Coordinates of C-alpha atoms and ligand atoms in Angstrom, one line a residue:
M1 CA 0.0 0.0 0.0
Q2 CA 1.2 3.5 -0.9
H3 CA 0.9 6.5 1.6
A4 CA 2.0 10.1 1.5
K5 CA 3.1 12.1 4.6
E6 CA 5.3 15.1 5.2
V7 CA 7.6 13.7 7.8
A8 CA 8.6 10.1 8.9
I9 CA 10.3 9.4 12.2
L10 CA 12.0 6.0 12.5
G11 CA 11.8 4.7 16.0
A12 CA 9.4 5.6 18.8
G13 CA 11.6 5.7 21.9
I14 CA 12.2 8.9 23.8
A15 CA 13.8 10.8 21.0
G16 CA 11.4 9.8 18.2
S17 CA 8.2 10.3 20.1
T18 CA 9.1 13.7 21.4
L19 CA 10.4 14.8 18.0
A20 CA 7.3 13.6 16.3
K21 CA 5.1 15.5 18.7
A22 CA 7.3 18.7 18.3
L23 CA 6.8 18.5 14.5
A24 CA 3.1 17.8 14.7
D25 CA 2.8 20.7 17.1
R26 CA 4.3 22.8 14.3
G27 CA 1.6 21.6 11.9
W28 CA 3.4 18.9 10.0
D29 CA 1.7 15.6 9.0
T30 CA 4.0 13.2 10.8
V31 CA 4.2 9.4 10.9
L32 CA 6.1 7.6 13.7
F33 CA 7.2 4.0 13.3
D34 CA 8.5 1.4 15.8
R35 CA 9.1 -2.2 15.3
K36 CA 8.2 -3.1 18.9
I37 CA 4.7 -3.6 20.3
F38 CA 4.2 -1.4 23.3
P39 CA 4.1 -1.4 26.3
R40 CA 7.4 -3.2 26.6
H41 CA 10.2 -3.4 29.1
K42 CA 13.4 -1.9 27.9
V43 CA 17.0 -2.0 29.3
C44 CA 17.5 1.4 30.9
G45 CA 18.4 2.6 34.4
E46 CA 15.0 4.5 34.3
F47 CA 16.7 7.4 36.0
F48 CA 15.3 10.6 34.5
S49 CA 18.0 13.2 35.2
P50 CA 17.2 16.7 36.7
E51 CA 18.0 18.5 33.5
S52 CA 15.6 16.3 31.4
Q53 CA 12.7 17.9 33.2
S54 CA 13.1 21.4 31.9
M55 CA 13.4 19.8 28.4
L56 CA 10.1 17.9 29.0
A57 CA 8.5 21.1 30.1
E58 CA 9.6 22.9 27.0
L59 CA 8.3 20.1 24.9
G60 CA 4.9 20.4 26.7
L61 CA 5.3 17.0 28.4
R62 CA 5.6 17.9 32.1
E63 CA 2.0 16.8 32.9
V64 CA 2.5 13.6 31.0
M65 CA 5.4 12.7 33.3
E66 CA 3.7 13.8 36.5
S67 CA 0.7 11.6 35.6
L68 CA 2.9 8.5 35.8
G69 CA 3.7 9.0 39.5
P70 CA 7.5 8.9 39.2
S71 CA 9.7 8.6 42.3
P72 CA 11.8 11.6 43.2
I73 CA 15.6 11.0 43.4
R74 CA 17.8 13.6 45.1
Q75 CA 21.1 11.8 45.7
A76 CA 23.4 9.3 43.9
R77 CA 25.2 6.7 46.1
L78 CA 28.3 4.9 44.6
I79 CA 29.3 1.6 46.3
S80 CA 32.6 -0.1 45.4
S81 CA 33.2 -3.8 45.4
R82 CA 35.2 -3.3 48.6
G83 CA 32.2 -1.7 50.3
G84 CA 33.4 1.9 50.2
E85 CA 30.6 4.4 49.7
L86 CA 30.2 7.9 48.4
T87 CA 27.0 9.9 48.4
I88 CA 26.7 12.9 46.1
P89 CA 23.7 15.3 46.0
L90 CA 22.3 15.6 42.5
P91 CA 22.2 19.0 40.9
G92 CA 18.4 19.0 41.2
T93 CA 15.6 16.4 41.6
A94 CA 15.7 13.4 39.2
L95 CA 12.8 11.1 38.6
G96 CA 12.5 7.3 38.6
V97 CA 10.0 6.2 36.0
S98 CA 9.7 2.9 34.0
R99 CA 10.2 2.9 30.3
Y100 CA 7.2 0.6 30.2
S101 CA 4.9 3.5 31.2
L102 CA 6.9 6.4 29.9
D103 CA 7.2 5.4 26.3
V104 CA 3.5 4.7 25.9
A105 CA 2.6 8.0 27.5
L106 CA 4.9 9.7 25.0
H107 CA 3.2 7.9 22.1
N108 CA -0.2 9.0 23.4
S109 CA 0.8 12.6 23.6
A110 CA 2.3 12.4 20.1
A111 CA -1.0 10.9 18.8
S112 CA -3.0 13.6 20.6
A113 CA -0.8 16.2 18.7
G114 CA -1.9 14.5 15.4
V115 CA 1.0 12.0 14.8
Q116 CA 0.1 8.7 13.2
V117 CA 1.8 6.2 15.6
L118 CA 2.5 2.8 14.0
T119 CA 4.0 0.3 16.4
G120 CA 4.8 -3.3 15.5
T121 CA 6.0 -1.8 12.2
T122 CA 9.6 -2.3 11.1
V123 CA 11.2 0.1 8.7
T124 CA 13.0 -2.1 6.3
K125 CA 14.3 0.4 3.7
V126 CA 14.8 4.1 3.2
V127 CA 15.5 5.3 -0.3
S128 CA 16.1 8.9 -1.4
S129 CA 13.6 9.6 -4.2
G130 CA 13.3 12.9 -6.1
Q131 CA 12.3 15.7 -3.6
G132 CA 12.0 13.3 -0.7
Y133 CA 12.2 9.7 0.4
T134 CA 10.4 6.4 0.1
I135 CA 10.1 4.4 3.3
E136 CA 9.3 0.7 3.2
T137 CA 7.8 -0.9 6.2
K138 CA 6.6 -4.4 7.3
Q139 CA 3.8 -4.9 9.8
G140 CA 3.3 -8.7 10.2
E141 CA 2.9 -9.9 6.7
V142 CA 1.8 -6.5 5.4
R143 CA 4.3 -4.4 3.4
S144 CA 3.7 -0.7 2.9
S145 CA 5.5 2.2 1.4
Y146 CA 5.4 5.9 2.4
Q147 CA 6.4 8.8 0.3
V148 CA 7.7 11.6 2.6
R149 CA 9.5 15.0 2.3
A150 CA 11.7 14.5 5.3
V151 CA 12.9 11.5 7.3
I152 CA 14.7 11.4 10.7
A153 CA 16.3 8.3 12.3
A154 CA 15.5 7.9 16.0
W155 CA 16.0 4.1 15.9
G156 CA 18.4 3.9 18.9
A157 CA 22.0 2.6 19.0
N158 CA 21.4 -0.6 17.0
G159 CA 18.7 0.5 14.7
R160 CA 20.5 1.3 11.5
S161 CA 21.0 -2.3 10.4
A162 CA 17.3 -2.9 11.3
I163 CA 18.2 -6.1 13.2
L164 CA 16.5 -6.7 16.5
D165 CA 18.3 -5.0 19.4
S166 CA 16.5 -6.4 22.4
F167 CA 14.7 -9.6 23.3
H168 CA 13.0 -10.9 26.4
E169 CA 13.6 -13.7 28.7
G170 CA 11.7 -16.7 27.6
E171 CA 12.6 -16.3 24.0
S172 CA 14.7 -19.4 24.1
D173 CA 18.4 -19.2 24.7
V174 CA 19.2 -15.6 25.5
Y175 CA 23.0 -16.1 25.9
H176 CA 23.4 -17.6 22.4
Q177 CA 21.5 -14.8 20.8
V178 CA 23.7 -12.3 22.5
V179 CA 26.9 -14.0 21.6
A180 CA 25.9 -14.6 18.0
R181 CA 25.1 -11.0 17.6
L182 CA 28.3 -9.8 19.3
Q183 CA 30.4 -12.0 17.1
S184 CA 28.8 -10.9 13.9
R185 CA 29.1 -7.2 15.0
Q186 CA 32.7 -7.7 16.0
Q187 CA 33.5 -9.4 12.8
S188 CA 32.0 -6.6 10.6
R189 CA 33.5 -3.9 12.9
R190 CA 37.0 -5.4 12.5
Q191 CA 36.5 -5.8 8.8
N192 CA 35.4 -2.2 8.5
S193 CA 37.9 -0.4 10.6
G194 CA 40.3 -2.8 12.1
Q195 CA 39.1 -1.6 15.6
K196 CA 38.5 -4.0 18.5
L197 CA 35.0 -3.7 19.8
T198 CA 34.8 -3.5 23.6
A199 CA 31.2 -4.5 23.8
H200 CA 29.0 -4.5 26.8
I201 CA 25.7 -6.3 27.5
G202 CA 22.8 -4.5 29.2
V203 CA 20.3 -6.4 31.3
K204 CA 17.4 -5.2 33.5
S205 CA 14.7 -6.5 35.8
H206 CA 12.1 -4.8 38.1
Y207 CA 12.2 -6.0 41.7
G208 CA 9.6 -5.8 44.5
G209 CA 10.3 -5.9 48.2
I210 CA 13.2 -3.5 48.3
E211 CA 12.9 -0.3 50.4
M212 CA 14.5 2.7 48.7
G213 CA 14.7 6.4 49.7
P214 CA 15.1 9.2 47.1
V215 CA 18.5 7.9 46.0
V216 CA 19.9 6.1 42.9
E217 CA 22.5 3.4 44.0
L218 CA 25.3 2.4 41.8
Y219 CA 27.2 -0.8 42.7
F220 CA 30.6 -1.4 41.0
F221 CA 32.4 -4.7 40.6
D222 CA 35.0 -6.3 38.4
G223 CA 33.3 -6.4 35.0
G224 CA 30.7 -3.7 35.3
Y225 CA 28.1 -2.1 37.5
I226 CA 24.5 -2.3 38.5
G227 CA 22.2 0.6 39.2
L228 CA 19.1 0.5 41.5
S229 CA 16.6 3.2 40.9
P230 CA 13.1 3.6 42.6
V231 CA 10.4 3.9 39.9
E232 CA 6.6 4.3 40.2
G233 CA 4.5 2.1 42.4
G234 CA 7.2 1.2 45.0
V235 CA 9.1 -0.9 42.4
V236 CA 12.9 -0.8 42.1
N237 CA 14.5 -1.0 38.7
V238 CA 17.8 -3.0 38.6
A239 CA 19.8 -2.4 35.5
A240 CA 23.3 -3.7 34.8
L241 CA 26.0 -2.9 32.2
L242 CA 28.4 -5.8 32.0
K243 CA 31.6 -6.4 30.1
R244 CA 31.1 -9.4 28.0
T245 CA 34.6 -10.7 28.4
S246 CA 34.4 -10.7 32.2
F247 CA 31.4 -13.1 32.4
G248 CA 32.7 -16.3 30.8
N249 CA 31.2 -18.4 28.1
S250 CA 28.5 -20.4 29.8
P251 CA 24.9 -19.9 28.7
K252 CA 22.9 -17.5 31.0
K253 CA 19.4 -16.1 31.4
I254 CA 18.9 -12.5 32.3
L255 CA 18.5 -13.1 36.1
E256 CA 21.6 -15.3 36.1
W257 CA 23.6 -12.3 34.7
I258 CA 22.3 -10.3 37.6
D259 CA 23.0 -13.0 40.2
E260 CA 26.5 -13.4 38.9
A261 CA 27.1 -9.7 39.1
C262 CA 25.7 -9.7 42.7
A263 CA 28.3 -12.3 43.7
R264 CA 31.0 -9.7 42.9
N265 CA 29.8 -7.0 45.4
A266 CA 28.7 -8.1 48.9
K267 CA 26.7 -5.0 49.6
L268 CA 24.7 -5.4 46.3
Q269 CA 24.0 -9.1 47.2
Q270 CA 22.8 -8.0 50.6
R271 CA 20.6 -5.3 49.1
L272 CA 18.9 -7.6 46.6
A273 CA 18.5 -10.4 49.1
S274 CA 15.2 -9.1 50.5
G275 CA 13.8 -8.4 47.0
F276 CA 12.2 -10.6 44.3
P277 CA 12.3 -10.1 40.6
I278 CA 8.9 -9.3 39.1
P279 CA 8.1 -11.8 36.4
G280 CA 7.9 -10.5 32.8
T281 CA 10.0 -7.3 33.5
Q282 CA 13.3 -8.7 32.3
A283 CA 15.0 -7.4 29.2
A284 CA 18.5 -7.5 27.6
I285 CA 20.4 -5.6 24.9
A286 CA 23.6 -6.3 23.1
P287 CA 25.9 -5.0 22.0
V288 CA 26.1 -1.7 24.0
D289 CA 29.0 0.0 22.1
L290 CA 30.3 3.0 24.0
N291 CA 33.1 3.7 21.5
R292 CA 31.0 5.3 18.7
S293 CA 31.7 8.9 17.8
A294 CA 28.8 11.3 17.6
L295 CA 27.2 11.2 14.1
A296 CA 24.4 13.7 13.7
W297 CA 23.8 12.8 10.0
D298 CA 24.2 9.5 8.3
N299 CA 22.6 10.1 4.9
I300 CA 19.6 11.3 7.0
P301 CA 19.4 13.3 10.3
Q302 CA 19.7 11.2 13.5
V303 CA 18.5 11.9 17.0
G304 CA 19.0 10.2 20.4
D305 CA 21.1 7.1 20.7
A306 CA 21.2 6.8 16.9
T307 CA 23.5 9.8 17.1
V308 CA 25.7 8.8 20.0
M309 CA 25.5 7.0 23.3
I310 CA 26.8 8.6 26.5
P311 CA 28.0 5.9 29.0
P312 CA 24.8 4.8 30.9
L313 CA 26.6 5.4 34.2
C314 CA 25.9 9.2 33.6
G315 CA 22.2 8.5 33.6
D316 CA 21.8 11.2 30.9
G317 CA 21.0 9.2 27.7
M318 CA 17.3 10.1 27.9
S319 CA 18.1 13.8 28.4
M320 CA 20.4 13.7 25.4
A321 CA 17.7 12.1 23.4
L322 CA 15.3 14.9 24.4
R323 CA 17.9 17.6 23.7
S324 CA 18.7 16.2 20.2
A325 CA 14.9 16.2 19.4
Q326 CA 14.7 19.8 20.7
L327 CA 17.6 20.8 18.5
C328 CA 16.4 19.0 15.4
A329 CA 12.7 20.1 15.4
P330 CA 13.1 23.9 14.7
I331 CA 15.7 23.2 11.9
A332 CA 13.5 20.5 10.3
D333 CA 10.6 22.9 10.5
R334 CA 12.5 25.6 8.5
Y335 CA 13.5 23.0 6.0
L336 CA 9.9 21.8 5.5
K337 CA 8.8 25.5 5.1
G338 CA 11.4 25.8 2.3
E339 CA 13.5 28.4 4.2
I340 CA 16.7 26.3 4.2
S341 CA 18.2 23.6 2.0
L342 CA 18.9 20.0 3.0
P343 CA 22.7 20.7 3.2
A344 CA 22.0 23.8 5.4
W345 CA 19.9 21.6 7.7
Q346 CA 22.7 19.1 7.9
Q347 CA 25.4 21.7 8.6
E348 CA 23.4 23.6 11.2
Y349 CA 22.1 20.5 13.1
T350 CA 25.6 18.8 13.0
Q351 CA 27.3 21.9 14.4
T352 CA 24.8 22.6 17.1
L353 CA 24.7 19.0 18.3
H354 CA 28.4 18.6 18.4
R355 CA 28.8 21.9 20.3
E356 CA 26.2 20.9 23.0
F357 CA 27.2 17.2 23.4
K358 CA 31.0 17.5 23.2
G359 CA 31.7 18.3 26.9
P360 CA 29.3 15.9 28.5
L361 CA 30.4 13.1 26.2
R362 CA 34.1 13.6 26.9
W363 CA 33.6 13.8 30.7
G364 CA 31.1 10.9 30.6
K365 CA 33.7 8.7 28.9
I366 CA 36.4 9.7 31.4
V367 CA 34.2 9.0 34.4
H368 CA 33.1 5.7 32.9
T369 CA 36.7 4.6 32.2
L370 CA 37.9 5.5 35.7
L371 CA 35.1 3.8 37.5
D372 CA 35.3 0.8 35.2
L373 CA 38.8 0.0 36.4
P374 CA 38.6 -2.5 39.3
V375 CA 41.8 -1.2 40.9
I376 CA 41.1 2.5 40.5
S377 CA 37.4 2.6 41.3
P378 CA 37.5 1.8 45.1
R379 CA 40.4 4.3 45.5
L380 CA 38.7 6.9 43.5
L381 CA 35.5 6.7 45.6
Q382 CA 37.8 7.0 48.7
I383 CA 39.5 10.1 47.4
A384 CA 36.2 11.6 46.3
S385 CA 34.7 11.1 49.7
F386 CA 37.3 13.5 51.1
T387 CA 36.7 16.0 48.4
P388 CA 33.0 15.9 47.8
R389 CA 33.0 19.2 45.9
L390 CA 35.3 17.7 43.3
A391 CA 33.0 14.7 42.9
Y392 CA 30.0 17.0 42.5
K393 CA 31.9 19.0 39.9
L394 CA 32.8 15.9 38.0
V395 CA 29.1 14.8 38.0
Q396 CA 28.1 18.2 36.7
A397 CA 30.7 18.0 33.9
T398 CA 28.9 15.0 32.4
R399 CA 25.5 16.9 32.3
L400 CA 24.0 18.9 29.5
R401 CA 23.7 22.6 30.3
E402 CA 20.3 24.1 30.9
R403 CA 19.2 26.4 28.1
D404 CA 18.3 30.0 28.5
A405 CA 14.5 30.4 28.3
Ligands
FAD501 C1 22.2 -0.5 30.8 C2 21.7 0.9 30.4 C3 21.3 1.7 31.4 C4 20.8 3.0 31.1 N1 20.4 3.8 32.1 C5 19.9 5.1 31.7 C6 19.4 5.9 32.8 O1 19.3 5.6 33.9 N2 19.0 7.2 32.4 C7 19.1 7.6 31.1 O2 18.7 8.8 30.9 N3 19.5 6.8 30.1 C8 19.9 5.6 30.4 N4 20.3 4.7 29.4 C9 20.3 5.2 28.0 C10 18.9 5.3 27.5 O3 18.2 4.1 27.6 C11 19.0 5.7 26.0 O4 19.8 6.8 25.9 C12 17.6 6.1 25.5 O5 16.7 5.0 25.5 C13 17.7 6.7 24.0 O6 16.5 6.9 23.5 P1 16.2 6.8 21.9 O7 14.8 7.3 21.7 O8 17.3 7.5 21.2 O9 16.4 5.3 21.6 P2 15.5 4.1 22.0 O10 14.8 4.4 23.3 O11 16.4 2.9 22.0 O12 14.4 3.9 20.9 C14 14.7 3.5 19.6 C15 13.5 2.8 19.1 O13 13.7 2.5 17.7 C16 13.0 1.3 17.3 N5 13.6 0.8 16.1 C17 14.9 0.4 15.9 N6 15.1 0.0 14.6 C18 13.8 0.2 14.0 C19 13.4 -0.1 12.7 N7 14.2 -0.6 11.7 N8 12.1 0.1 12.4 C20 11.2 0.6 13.4 N9 11.6 0.9 14.6 C21 12.9 0.7 14.9 C22 13.3 0.4 18.6 O14 12.4 -0.6 18.7 C23 13.2 1.4 19.7 O15 11.9 1.4 20.4 C24 20.8 3.4 29.7 C25 21.2 2.5 28.7 C26 21.6 1.3 29.0 C27 22.1 0.3 28.0

């Protein structure tokens, strides 16, 4: 079937949904695709940083967030494998909210703004054609094509190749899927650039029965870290970023990755002992590649994780997704109005995005690298506990700056 639209957004996560709404708010006939059926659980720390909130407000989404009953978070607590702790006040109040609820709420507000939201619909091909693009999609057995004037990729870190980037426990052997995917990625990466891929695996599960105050807890151990974040309804989200090479070759299910990680940090093990994983909330993602450089434009404009991924430790991926949507929307609007050319859109968006993201990305990678080193990380926490101001400054360096109103 053939359809005509003005704009297509590929991927309906945080970046795609908010960008689609922003363009529909400006009067553009917008279609938003996502291959997943929602609601779904997604690997994410579910820590919505303080700076994200002013962005949500600017995008007209503050009430949407409030309606979900998120948990306020005012401090970050870092706990090393040797038991050392460091508590840092956050530069504002963060919110804990599940992606299960948030992503659907964002779809609903995009739909209310006039966006056609098509979930369970995979984008299989994007072809430049005349004055615009032809987008091919597959929904079950139904194939469709869309003629659009502009297209923006919001398909996350692993979307470009249009292969599945996440799967759920119960879908047969999780470990073998992860390894097969990593191996094929490694192979193609080596072939393409000769670079070695230091890939991580992300896993998550919601837990009940854990009491948490307004604090996000990060537990470090040899081979990665786990974050505990209170989300809505008294539930705690447990999300881990694990170095593949540190976790051996034996097949594992999602909760087994978490158990194995727990065995590497006694305080984490104690913390989770009173809790229980909530069935059906497990998810995994691989590979998580933190070595990509920012790429604002790859034949088409990109927003969110499609552009670049800040180390999850910084808890700022969602705010970067929102900011990239905020940056992209007004420039896309001018292009659609015929005020600027496609190359001018590319140049302006690329420059603005690099300018805003450069600092937080650089510091995010430094902090991640230091805390990822098993020898350095306990010492670093010890030193930082004597100089809390320095620790606070370091956290701030990884954040996006608030924009002037
Ligand atoms: C372990 C871990 C912990 C994290 N913790 C945090 C945290 O606490 N706080 C924070 O702010 N960030 C965190 N992040 C990062 C955060 O999850 C991402 O930055 C954020 O999800 C990016 O949003 P996005 O919209 O760009 O991409 P996504 O949310 O990934 O959305 C992309 C969408 O595109 C769809 N898609 C892909 N390909 C296609 C296709 N071909 N056709 C149709 N649809 C497609 C996918 O199904 C997906 O829904 C974490 C990440 C990891 C891995």
